[in-house]
Amino acid sequence: MLNFGTSRTQPRATRSISIGGGMDYLDLKTRGNFIGKVFLAAVLTTLCIIMIKRYPSLNSPSPFSVHEAGVTHVLVTGGAGYIGSHATLRLLKHSYRVTIVDNLSRGNLGAVKVLQNLFPEPGRLQFIYADLGDSKSVDKIFSENKFDAVMHFAAVAYVGESTLDPLKYYHNITSNTLLVLESMAKYGVKTLIYSSTCATYGEPEKMPIIEVTEQKPINPYGKAKKMAEDIILDFSKNSKMAVMILRYFNVIGSDPEGRLGEAPRPELREHGRISGACFDAARGITPGLKVRGTDYKTTDGTCIRDYIDVTDLVDAHVKALEKAQPAKVGIYNVGTGKGRSVKEFVDACKKATGANIKVDFLPRRPGDYAEVYSDPTKIRLELNWTAQHTDLEKSLQVAWKWQKSHRDGYGVSSRI
């Protein structure tokens, strides 16, 4: 049988054809591919050089990831919330660099957008959507950014809700503070401004409250905050970290220029601040205002509280940041030093809004206490801070102006 196949003694892929001059066809092809690759690499390298020269930022790290001389970078946890957003605004106005971390469970993305529009310059403000209860996320945030200080606001903060869901409060406040503190220690962040509360005092026998008044909290919110304070104080005994703990009282008001305000979740109205409840009633969102407790041992039977304007409160935080000293702990009450009853507050709210608010008087709310107001002497002497916005009606008028023009809050969904 005839064999029409061609017998090969070397594989096709490695055979070469001599074309004279001592050079094989395979060598030409290989050298051609090599030259092409060298040419392509040269072109790409040239393009990269041109891009780097034209856009230097491509070759430089994020300003948030480096320490910069003359610039203080502050991490504001809960910076999308009512108090945190006002604190961020004040810090930015004072030329601080700010990173907001918030999971938006209580905060507002709209507040962040307002701040971003006010300070659009690179390196001024960044927002990180993250949950401080996730240890890996917290570590990643601290590893990728160089913070000089932390203002720790992030917390659930409703007394009534804390009695219904105490575990949420211990986890969110106490555990999360521990994670933040651990990352601060690990990455060498030197200053902590901790946002605490007068709820850690409980119901003292003597008024006004001073910083050494015994802390005997009576609700899970106050207990969780005190536990977080204890963790911070224990850590500070063997640390050079500068620590300031601010125990503040009932917050009211909003940004005087109308850029920010209070916009709680609708489903949390029942647990929210009395100012929000008054405004909801004045706008007809709710049928009236519910005042819980009229049988307390006070002049008119309703609770007495120390109402502090948010503008004054954030000023105290910035003063604390400026005065913080390494290896020292400062603890301060932040209040006006004057107590006002709930009935007085309702009357002021009616005048501020011009609305005839219907008031329903109901039994006491679990976890509430009769009378709480501060003695602000220590913070006045040591931080040179005094509340400036002490006219209750005027503070409510400022807040009401924002509420009227923001019926739907910030009008931006906070869902990510």
Coordinates of C-alpha atoms in Angstrom, one line a residue:
M1 CA 0.0 0.0 0.0
L2 CA 1.3 3.4 -0.9
N3 CA 1.9 5.8 2.0
F4 CA 0.8 9.3 1.1
G5 CA 1.8 10.7 4.6
T6 CA 4.9 12.7 5.2
S7 CA 7.2 11.3 7.7
R8 CA 8.5 14.0 10.1
T9 CA 11.6 13.7 12.2
Q10 CA 10.9 16.9 14.1
P11 CA 7.6 18.4 15.3
R12 CA 6.0 21.1 13.2
A13 CA 6.3 23.7 15.9
T14 CA 10.0 23.5 16.1
R15 CA 10.9 23.0 12.4
S16 CA 12.9 25.8 10.8
I17 CA 13.3 26.7 7.1
S18 CA 16.7 28.0 6.0
I19 CA 16.5 31.2 4.0
G20 CA 20.1 31.8 3.6
G21 CA 22.6 34.0 5.2
G22 CA 22.7 31.7 8.2
M23 CA 19.3 32.9 9.5
D24 CA 16.3 30.7 10.1
Y25 CA 12.6 31.8 9.5
L26 CA 11.8 31.0 13.1
D27 CA 14.5 33.4 14.4
L28 CA 13.0 36.2 12.4
K29 CA 9.5 35.6 13.7
T30 CA 10.7 35.4 17.3
R31 CA 12.8 38.6 17.0
G32 CA 9.9 40.4 15.4
N33 CA 7.6 39.5 18.3
F34 CA 10.2 40.6 20.8
I35 CA 10.8 44.0 19.1
G36 CA 7.0 44.5 19.0
K37 CA 6.6 43.9 22.7
V38 CA 9.5 46.3 23.5
F39 CA 7.9 48.9 21.3
L40 CA 4.5 48.5 23.0
A41 CA 6.1 48.7 26.5
A42 CA 7.9 51.9 25.5
V43 CA 4.6 53.4 24.2
L44 CA 2.7 52.5 27.4
T45 CA 5.5 53.8 29.6
T46 CA 5.5 57.1 27.7
L47 CA 1.8 57.4 28.1
C48 CA 2.0 56.8 31.9
I49 CA 4.7 59.5 32.3
I50 CA 2.5 61.9 30.3
M51 CA -0.5 61.1 32.5
I52 CA 1.4 61.5 35.7
K53 CA 2.8 64.8 34.7
R54 CA -0.5 66.1 33.6
Y55 CA -2.4 64.7 36.6
P56 CA -0.1 64.6 39.6
S57 CA -2.8 63.3 41.9
L58 CA -2.6 60.0 40.1
N59 CA 0.9 59.5 41.5
S60 CA 0.1 60.9 45.0
P61 CA -1.6 59.2 48.0
S62 CA -5.0 60.4 49.2
P63 CA -4.7 63.4 51.5
F64 CA -6.7 61.4 54.0
S65 CA -4.1 58.6 54.1
V66 CA -1.1 60.8 55.2
H67 CA -0.3 63.0 58.1
E68 CA 0.1 66.6 56.9
A69 CA 1.9 69.3 58.8
G70 CA -0.5 72.0 60.0
V71 CA -3.6 69.9 59.3
T72 CA -5.6 68.0 61.9
H73 CA -7.5 65.1 60.6
V74 CA -10.6 64.2 62.7
L75 CA -12.6 61.1 62.4
V76 CA -16.2 61.9 63.3
T77 CA -18.2 58.8 64.0
G78 CA -21.9 59.3 63.6
G79 CA -21.2 62.4 61.5
A80 CA -24.4 62.0 59.5
G81 CA -26.5 62.3 62.6
Y82 CA -28.0 65.4 64.2
I83 CA -25.2 66.3 66.5
G84 CA -22.4 64.7 64.5
S85 CA -23.3 66.7 61.3
H86 CA -23.3 70.0 63.2
A87 CA -19.9 69.1 64.7
T88 CA -18.5 68.3 61.3
L89 CA -19.7 71.6 60.0
R90 CA -18.0 73.4 62.8
L91 CA -14.7 71.5 62.3
L92 CA -14.7 72.2 58.6
K93 CA -15.3 75.9 59.2
H94 CA -12.2 75.8 61.5
S95 CA -10.1 74.2 58.7
Y96 CA -10.0 70.7 60.1
R97 CA -9.8 67.7 57.7
V98 CA -12.8 65.4 58.4
T99 CA -13.7 61.8 57.8
I100 CA -17.3 60.9 58.6
V101 CA -18.1 57.2 59.4
D102 CA -21.7 56.3 59.6
N103 CA -24.0 53.3 58.9
L104 CA -26.9 55.7 58.3
S105 CA -29.2 53.6 60.6
R106 CA -30.0 56.9 62.4
G107 CA -28.0 59.4 60.3
N108 CA -29.0 61.2 57.1
L109 CA -27.2 61.0 53.8
G110 CA -28.7 64.3 53.0
A111 CA -26.8 66.0 55.8
V112 CA -23.6 64.5 54.3
K113 CA -24.4 65.9 50.9
V114 CA -25.0 69.4 52.4
L115 CA -21.6 69.3 53.9
Q116 CA -20.0 68.0 50.7
N117 CA -21.5 70.8 48.8
L118 CA -20.3 73.4 51.3
F119 CA -16.8 72.0 51.3
P120 CA -16.1 70.4 47.9
E121 CA -12.3 71.0 47.9
P122 CA -10.2 67.9 47.7
G123 CA -8.8 66.7 51.1
R124 CA -11.5 68.5 53.2
L125 CA -14.2 65.9 53.8
Q126 CA -14.8 62.2 53.0
F127 CA -17.7 60.0 53.9
I128 CA -17.3 56.2 54.6
Y129 CA -20.4 54.1 54.9
A130 CA -19.5 51.5 57.6
D131 CA -20.8 49.9 60.7
L132 CA -18.6 50.3 63.8
G133 CA -19.8 47.0 65.1
D134 CA -17.8 45.2 62.3
S135 CA -14.3 44.9 63.6
K136 CA -12.8 44.2 60.2
S137 CA -14.4 47.4 58.8
V138 CA -13.1 49.4 61.7
D139 CA -9.6 48.1 61.3
K140 CA -9.6 48.8 57.6
I141 CA -10.8 52.4 58.1
F142 CA -8.0 53.1 60.6
S143 CA -5.3 51.2 58.5
E144 CA -6.2 53.2 55.3
N145 CA -6.5 56.7 56.9
K146 CA -4.2 58.7 59.2
F147 CA -6.3 60.3 61.9
D148 CA -5.0 62.7 64.5
A149 CA -8.2 62.6 66.6
V150 CA -11.6 60.9 67.0
M151 CA -14.9 62.5 67.9
H152 CA -17.0 59.6 68.8
F153 CA -20.7 60.5 68.5
A154 CA -22.1 57.3 66.9
A155 CA -24.7 55.7 69.2
V156 CA -28.3 54.9 69.5
A157 CA -29.6 57.4 72.0
Y158 CA -33.3 57.1 73.1
V159 CA -34.0 56.3 76.7
G160 CA -37.4 54.7 76.0
E161 CA -36.1 52.5 73.2
S162 CA -33.2 51.4 75.4
T163 CA -35.6 49.9 78.0
L164 CA -37.4 48.0 75.2
D165 CA -34.2 46.7 73.5
P166 CA -31.3 46.9 76.0
L167 CA -29.0 44.5 74.1
K168 CA -29.0 46.8 71.1
Y169 CA -27.8 49.6 73.3
Y170 CA -25.0 47.6 75.0
H171 CA -23.8 46.4 71.7
N172 CA -24.1 49.7 69.8
I173 CA -22.6 51.9 72.5
T174 CA -20.3 49.8 74.7
S175 CA -19.0 47.2 72.3
N176 CA -18.6 49.6 69.4
T177 CA -16.7 52.1 71.6
L178 CA -14.3 49.3 72.6
L179 CA -13.6 48.5 68.9
V180 CA -12.9 52.1 68.1
L181 CA -10.6 52.4 71.1
E182 CA -8.7 49.3 70.1
S183 CA -8.1 50.6 66.6
M184 CA -7.1 54.0 68.0
A185 CA -4.5 52.3 70.2
K186 CA -3.3 50.0 67.4
Y187 CA -2.8 52.8 64.8
G188 CA -1.5 55.5 67.2
V189 CA -4.4 57.9 67.1
K190 CA -3.6 60.3 70.0
T191 CA -6.8 62.1 70.9
L192 CA -10.3 61.0 71.8
I193 CA -13.3 63.3 72.4
Y194 CA -16.1 61.0 73.7
S195 CA -19.7 62.1 73.4
S196 CA -21.3 60.9 76.7
T197 CA -24.5 61.9 78.5
C198 CA -26.0 63.1 81.7
A199 CA -27.9 59.8 81.8
T200 CA -24.9 58.3 83.4
Y201 CA -25.8 60.1 86.6
G202 CA -29.2 58.6 86.9
E203 CA -31.3 60.5 89.4
P204 CA -29.0 62.3 91.8
E205 CA -30.2 63.4 95.2
K206 CA -28.6 66.8 94.9
M207 CA -28.8 69.4 92.1
P208 CA -27.1 70.8 90.2
I209 CA -24.9 67.9 88.9
I210 CA -21.2 68.3 89.1
E211 CA -18.6 66.1 87.5
V212 CA -17.9 64.1 90.7
T213 CA -21.6 63.4 91.3
E214 CA -21.9 59.7 91.7
Q215 CA -22.9 57.9 88.5
K216 CA -25.9 55.6 89.1
P217 CA -27.7 55.3 85.7
I218 CA -31.2 53.9 85.8
N219 CA -31.8 52.9 82.2
P220 CA -29.8 50.8 79.6
Y221 CA -28.8 53.9 77.6
G222 CA -27.1 55.5 80.6
K223 CA -25.7 52.2 81.7
A224 CA -24.2 51.5 78.3
K225 CA -22.6 55.0 78.2
K226 CA -21.2 54.6 81.7
M227 CA -19.7 51.2 80.7
A228 CA -18.0 52.8 77.7
E229 CA -16.7 55.6 79.9
D230 CA -15.2 53.0 82.3
I231 CA -13.5 51.2 79.4
I232 CA -12.0 54.5 78.2
L233 CA -10.9 55.5 81.8
D234 CA -9.3 52.1 82.4
F235 CA -7.4 52.2 79.2
S236 CA -6.2 55.7 79.8
K237 CA -4.4 54.7 83.0
N238 CA -1.6 53.1 81.0
S239 CA -1.9 55.2 77.8
K240 CA -0.6 58.6 76.6
M241 CA -3.8 59.2 74.7
A242 CA -5.4 62.6 75.3
V243 CA -9.0 61.9 76.4
M244 CA -12.0 64.3 76.9
I245 CA -15.4 63.0 78.0
L246 CA -18.3 65.4 77.5
R247 CA -21.5 64.6 79.4
Y248 CA -24.2 66.7 77.9
F249 CA -27.8 67.3 78.6
N250 CA -30.9 67.7 76.4
V251 CA -30.0 69.0 72.9
I252 CA -32.1 71.4 71.0
G253 CA -31.8 73.9 68.1
S254 CA -30.1 73.7 64.7
D255 CA -27.6 75.5 62.5
P256 CA -28.4 79.3 62.7
E257 CA -27.8 79.6 58.9
G258 CA -30.4 76.9 58.2
R259 CA -28.1 74.4 56.5
L260 CA -28.6 71.6 58.9
G261 CA -31.3 70.4 61.2
E262 CA -32.8 67.4 63.1
A263 CA -34.5 64.8 60.9
P264 CA -35.1 61.6 62.8
R265 CA -36.5 58.5 61.3
P266 CA -40.4 58.6 61.2
E267 CA -40.6 55.2 62.9
L268 CA -38.6 56.6 65.9
R269 CA -40.8 59.6 66.5
E270 CA -42.3 57.9 69.6
H271 CA -38.8 57.7 71.2
G272 CA -37.3 60.9 69.9
R273 CA -36.5 64.3 71.5
I274 CA -39.3 66.4 72.8
S275 CA -38.4 69.2 70.4
G276 CA -39.0 66.9 67.4
A277 CA -42.3 65.8 68.9
C278 CA -43.4 69.4 69.4
F279 CA -42.5 70.3 65.8
D280 CA -44.3 67.2 64.4
A281 CA -47.4 68.3 66.3
A282 CA -47.1 71.9 65.1
R283 CA -46.9 70.7 61.5
G284 CA -49.8 68.3 61.8
I285 CA -47.7 65.2 61.2
T286 CA -48.9 63.9 64.6
P287 CA -52.3 64.8 66.2
G288 CA -50.7 66.2 69.2
L289 CA -47.9 66.1 71.8
K290 CA -47.7 63.4 74.4
V291 CA -46.2 64.5 77.7
R292 CA -45.3 61.5 79.8
G293 CA -45.4 62.0 83.5
T294 CA -47.1 64.8 85.5
D295 CA -46.6 63.4 89.0
Y296 CA -42.9 64.0 89.5
K297 CA -41.7 65.9 92.6
T298 CA -41.2 69.2 90.7
T299 CA -42.9 72.6 90.7
D300 CA -45.4 71.6 88.0
G301 CA -45.2 67.8 88.2
T302 CA -43.3 67.4 84.9
C303 CA -39.7 66.5 84.4
I304 CA -37.0 69.2 84.6
R305 CA -34.2 69.2 82.1
D306 CA -31.2 71.3 81.1
Y307 CA -31.7 72.2 77.4
I308 CA -28.4 72.9 75.5
D309 CA -28.4 74.4 72.0
V310 CA -26.5 72.2 69.5
T311 CA -24.5 75.2 68.4
D312 CA -23.1 75.6 71.9
L313 CA -22.6 71.8 72.2
V314 CA -20.4 71.5 69.1
D315 CA -18.5 74.5 70.3
A316 CA -17.7 72.7 73.5
H317 CA -16.4 69.7 71.5
V318 CA -14.1 71.8 69.4
K319 CA -12.8 73.6 72.6
A320 CA -12.2 70.1 74.1
L321 CA -10.2 69.1 71.0
E322 CA -8.1 72.2 71.2
K323 CA -7.4 71.8 74.9
A324 CA -6.8 68.0 75.1
Q325 CA -3.5 67.1 76.6
P326 CA -1.5 63.8 76.2
A327 CA -1.9 61.3 79.0
K328 CA -4.6 63.4 80.6
V329 CA -8.3 62.9 81.0
G330 CA -10.8 65.7 81.1
I331 CA -14.5 65.1 82.1
Y332 CA -17.0 67.9 81.7
N333 CA -20.7 68.6 82.0
V334 CA -22.0 70.5 79.0
G335 CA -25.2 72.4 79.9
T336 CA -26.6 75.8 80.7
G337 CA -26.9 75.3 84.4
K338 CA -30.6 76.0 84.3
G339 CA -33.4 73.5 84.5
R340 CA -36.7 73.9 82.6
S341 CA -39.8 71.8 83.1
V342 CA -41.5 70.0 80.2
K343 CA -44.5 72.3 80.6
E344 CA -42.2 75.3 80.2
F345 CA -40.7 73.7 77.1
V346 CA -44.1 73.1 75.6
D347 CA -45.1 76.7 76.2
A348 CA -41.9 77.9 74.5
C349 CA -42.5 75.6 71.6
K350 CA -46.0 76.9 71.1
K351 CA -44.7 80.5 71.0
A352 CA -41.8 79.6 68.6
T353 CA -44.1 77.8 66.2
G354 CA -47.2 79.9 66.6
A355 CA -49.2 76.7 66.6
N356 CA -51.9 75.7 69.1
I357 CA -50.4 72.3 69.9
K358 CA -52.7 69.8 71.5
V359 CA -51.1 68.2 74.5
D360 CA -52.0 64.8 76.0
F361 CA -50.7 64.1 79.5
L362 CA -49.9 60.4 79.9
P363 CA -48.3 58.2 82.6
R364 CA -44.5 58.2 83.1
R365 CA -42.2 56.6 80.6
P366 CA -40.0 53.8 82.0
G367 CA -36.4 54.9 82.7
D368 CA -37.1 58.6 83.1
Y369 CA -36.0 60.7 86.1
A370 CA -37.6 63.8 87.6
E371 CA -34.9 66.4 87.6
V372 CA -31.5 66.8 85.9
Y373 CA -29.5 70.0 85.3
S374 CA -25.8 70.8 85.3
D375 CA -23.3 72.9 87.0
P376 CA -21.1 74.1 84.1
T377 CA -18.5 75.8 86.3
K378 CA -15.7 73.3 85.5
I379 CA -15.9 73.6 81.8
R380 CA -16.1 77.4 82.0
L381 CA -12.9 77.6 84.1
E382 CA -10.9 75.0 82.3
L383 CA -12.0 75.2 78.7
N384 CA -13.3 78.8 78.6
W385 CA -16.7 77.6 77.4
T386 CA -20.1 79.0 78.4
A387 CA -23.4 78.4 76.7
Q388 CA -24.3 81.4 74.5
H389 CA -27.7 80.3 73.2
T390 CA -29.7 80.1 76.4
D391 CA -33.0 81.6 75.3
L392 CA -35.2 78.5 74.9
E393 CA -37.7 80.1 72.6
K394 CA -35.1 81.5 70.3
S395 CA -33.3 78.2 69.9
L396 CA -36.7 76.6 69.1
Q397 CA -37.4 79.4 66.6
V398 CA -34.2 78.6 64.7
A399 CA -35.0 74.9 64.7
W400 CA -38.6 75.5 63.6
K401 CA -37.4 77.6 60.6
W402 CA -35.4 74.6 59.3
Q403 CA -38.3 72.2 60.0
K404 CA -40.8 74.3 58.1
S405 CA -38.6 74.4 55.0
H406 CA -37.7 70.7 55.3
R407 CA -41.0 69.0 55.8
D408 CA -39.5 65.8 54.5
G409 CA -36.2 66.2 56.3
Y410 CA -33.3 66.3 53.9
G411 CA -35.4 64.7 51.2
V412 CA -32.7 62.3 50.3
S413 CA -32.9 58.5 50.9
S414 CA -30.3 57.2 53.3
R415 CA -30.3 53.8 51.8
I416 CA -27.0 52.6 50.4

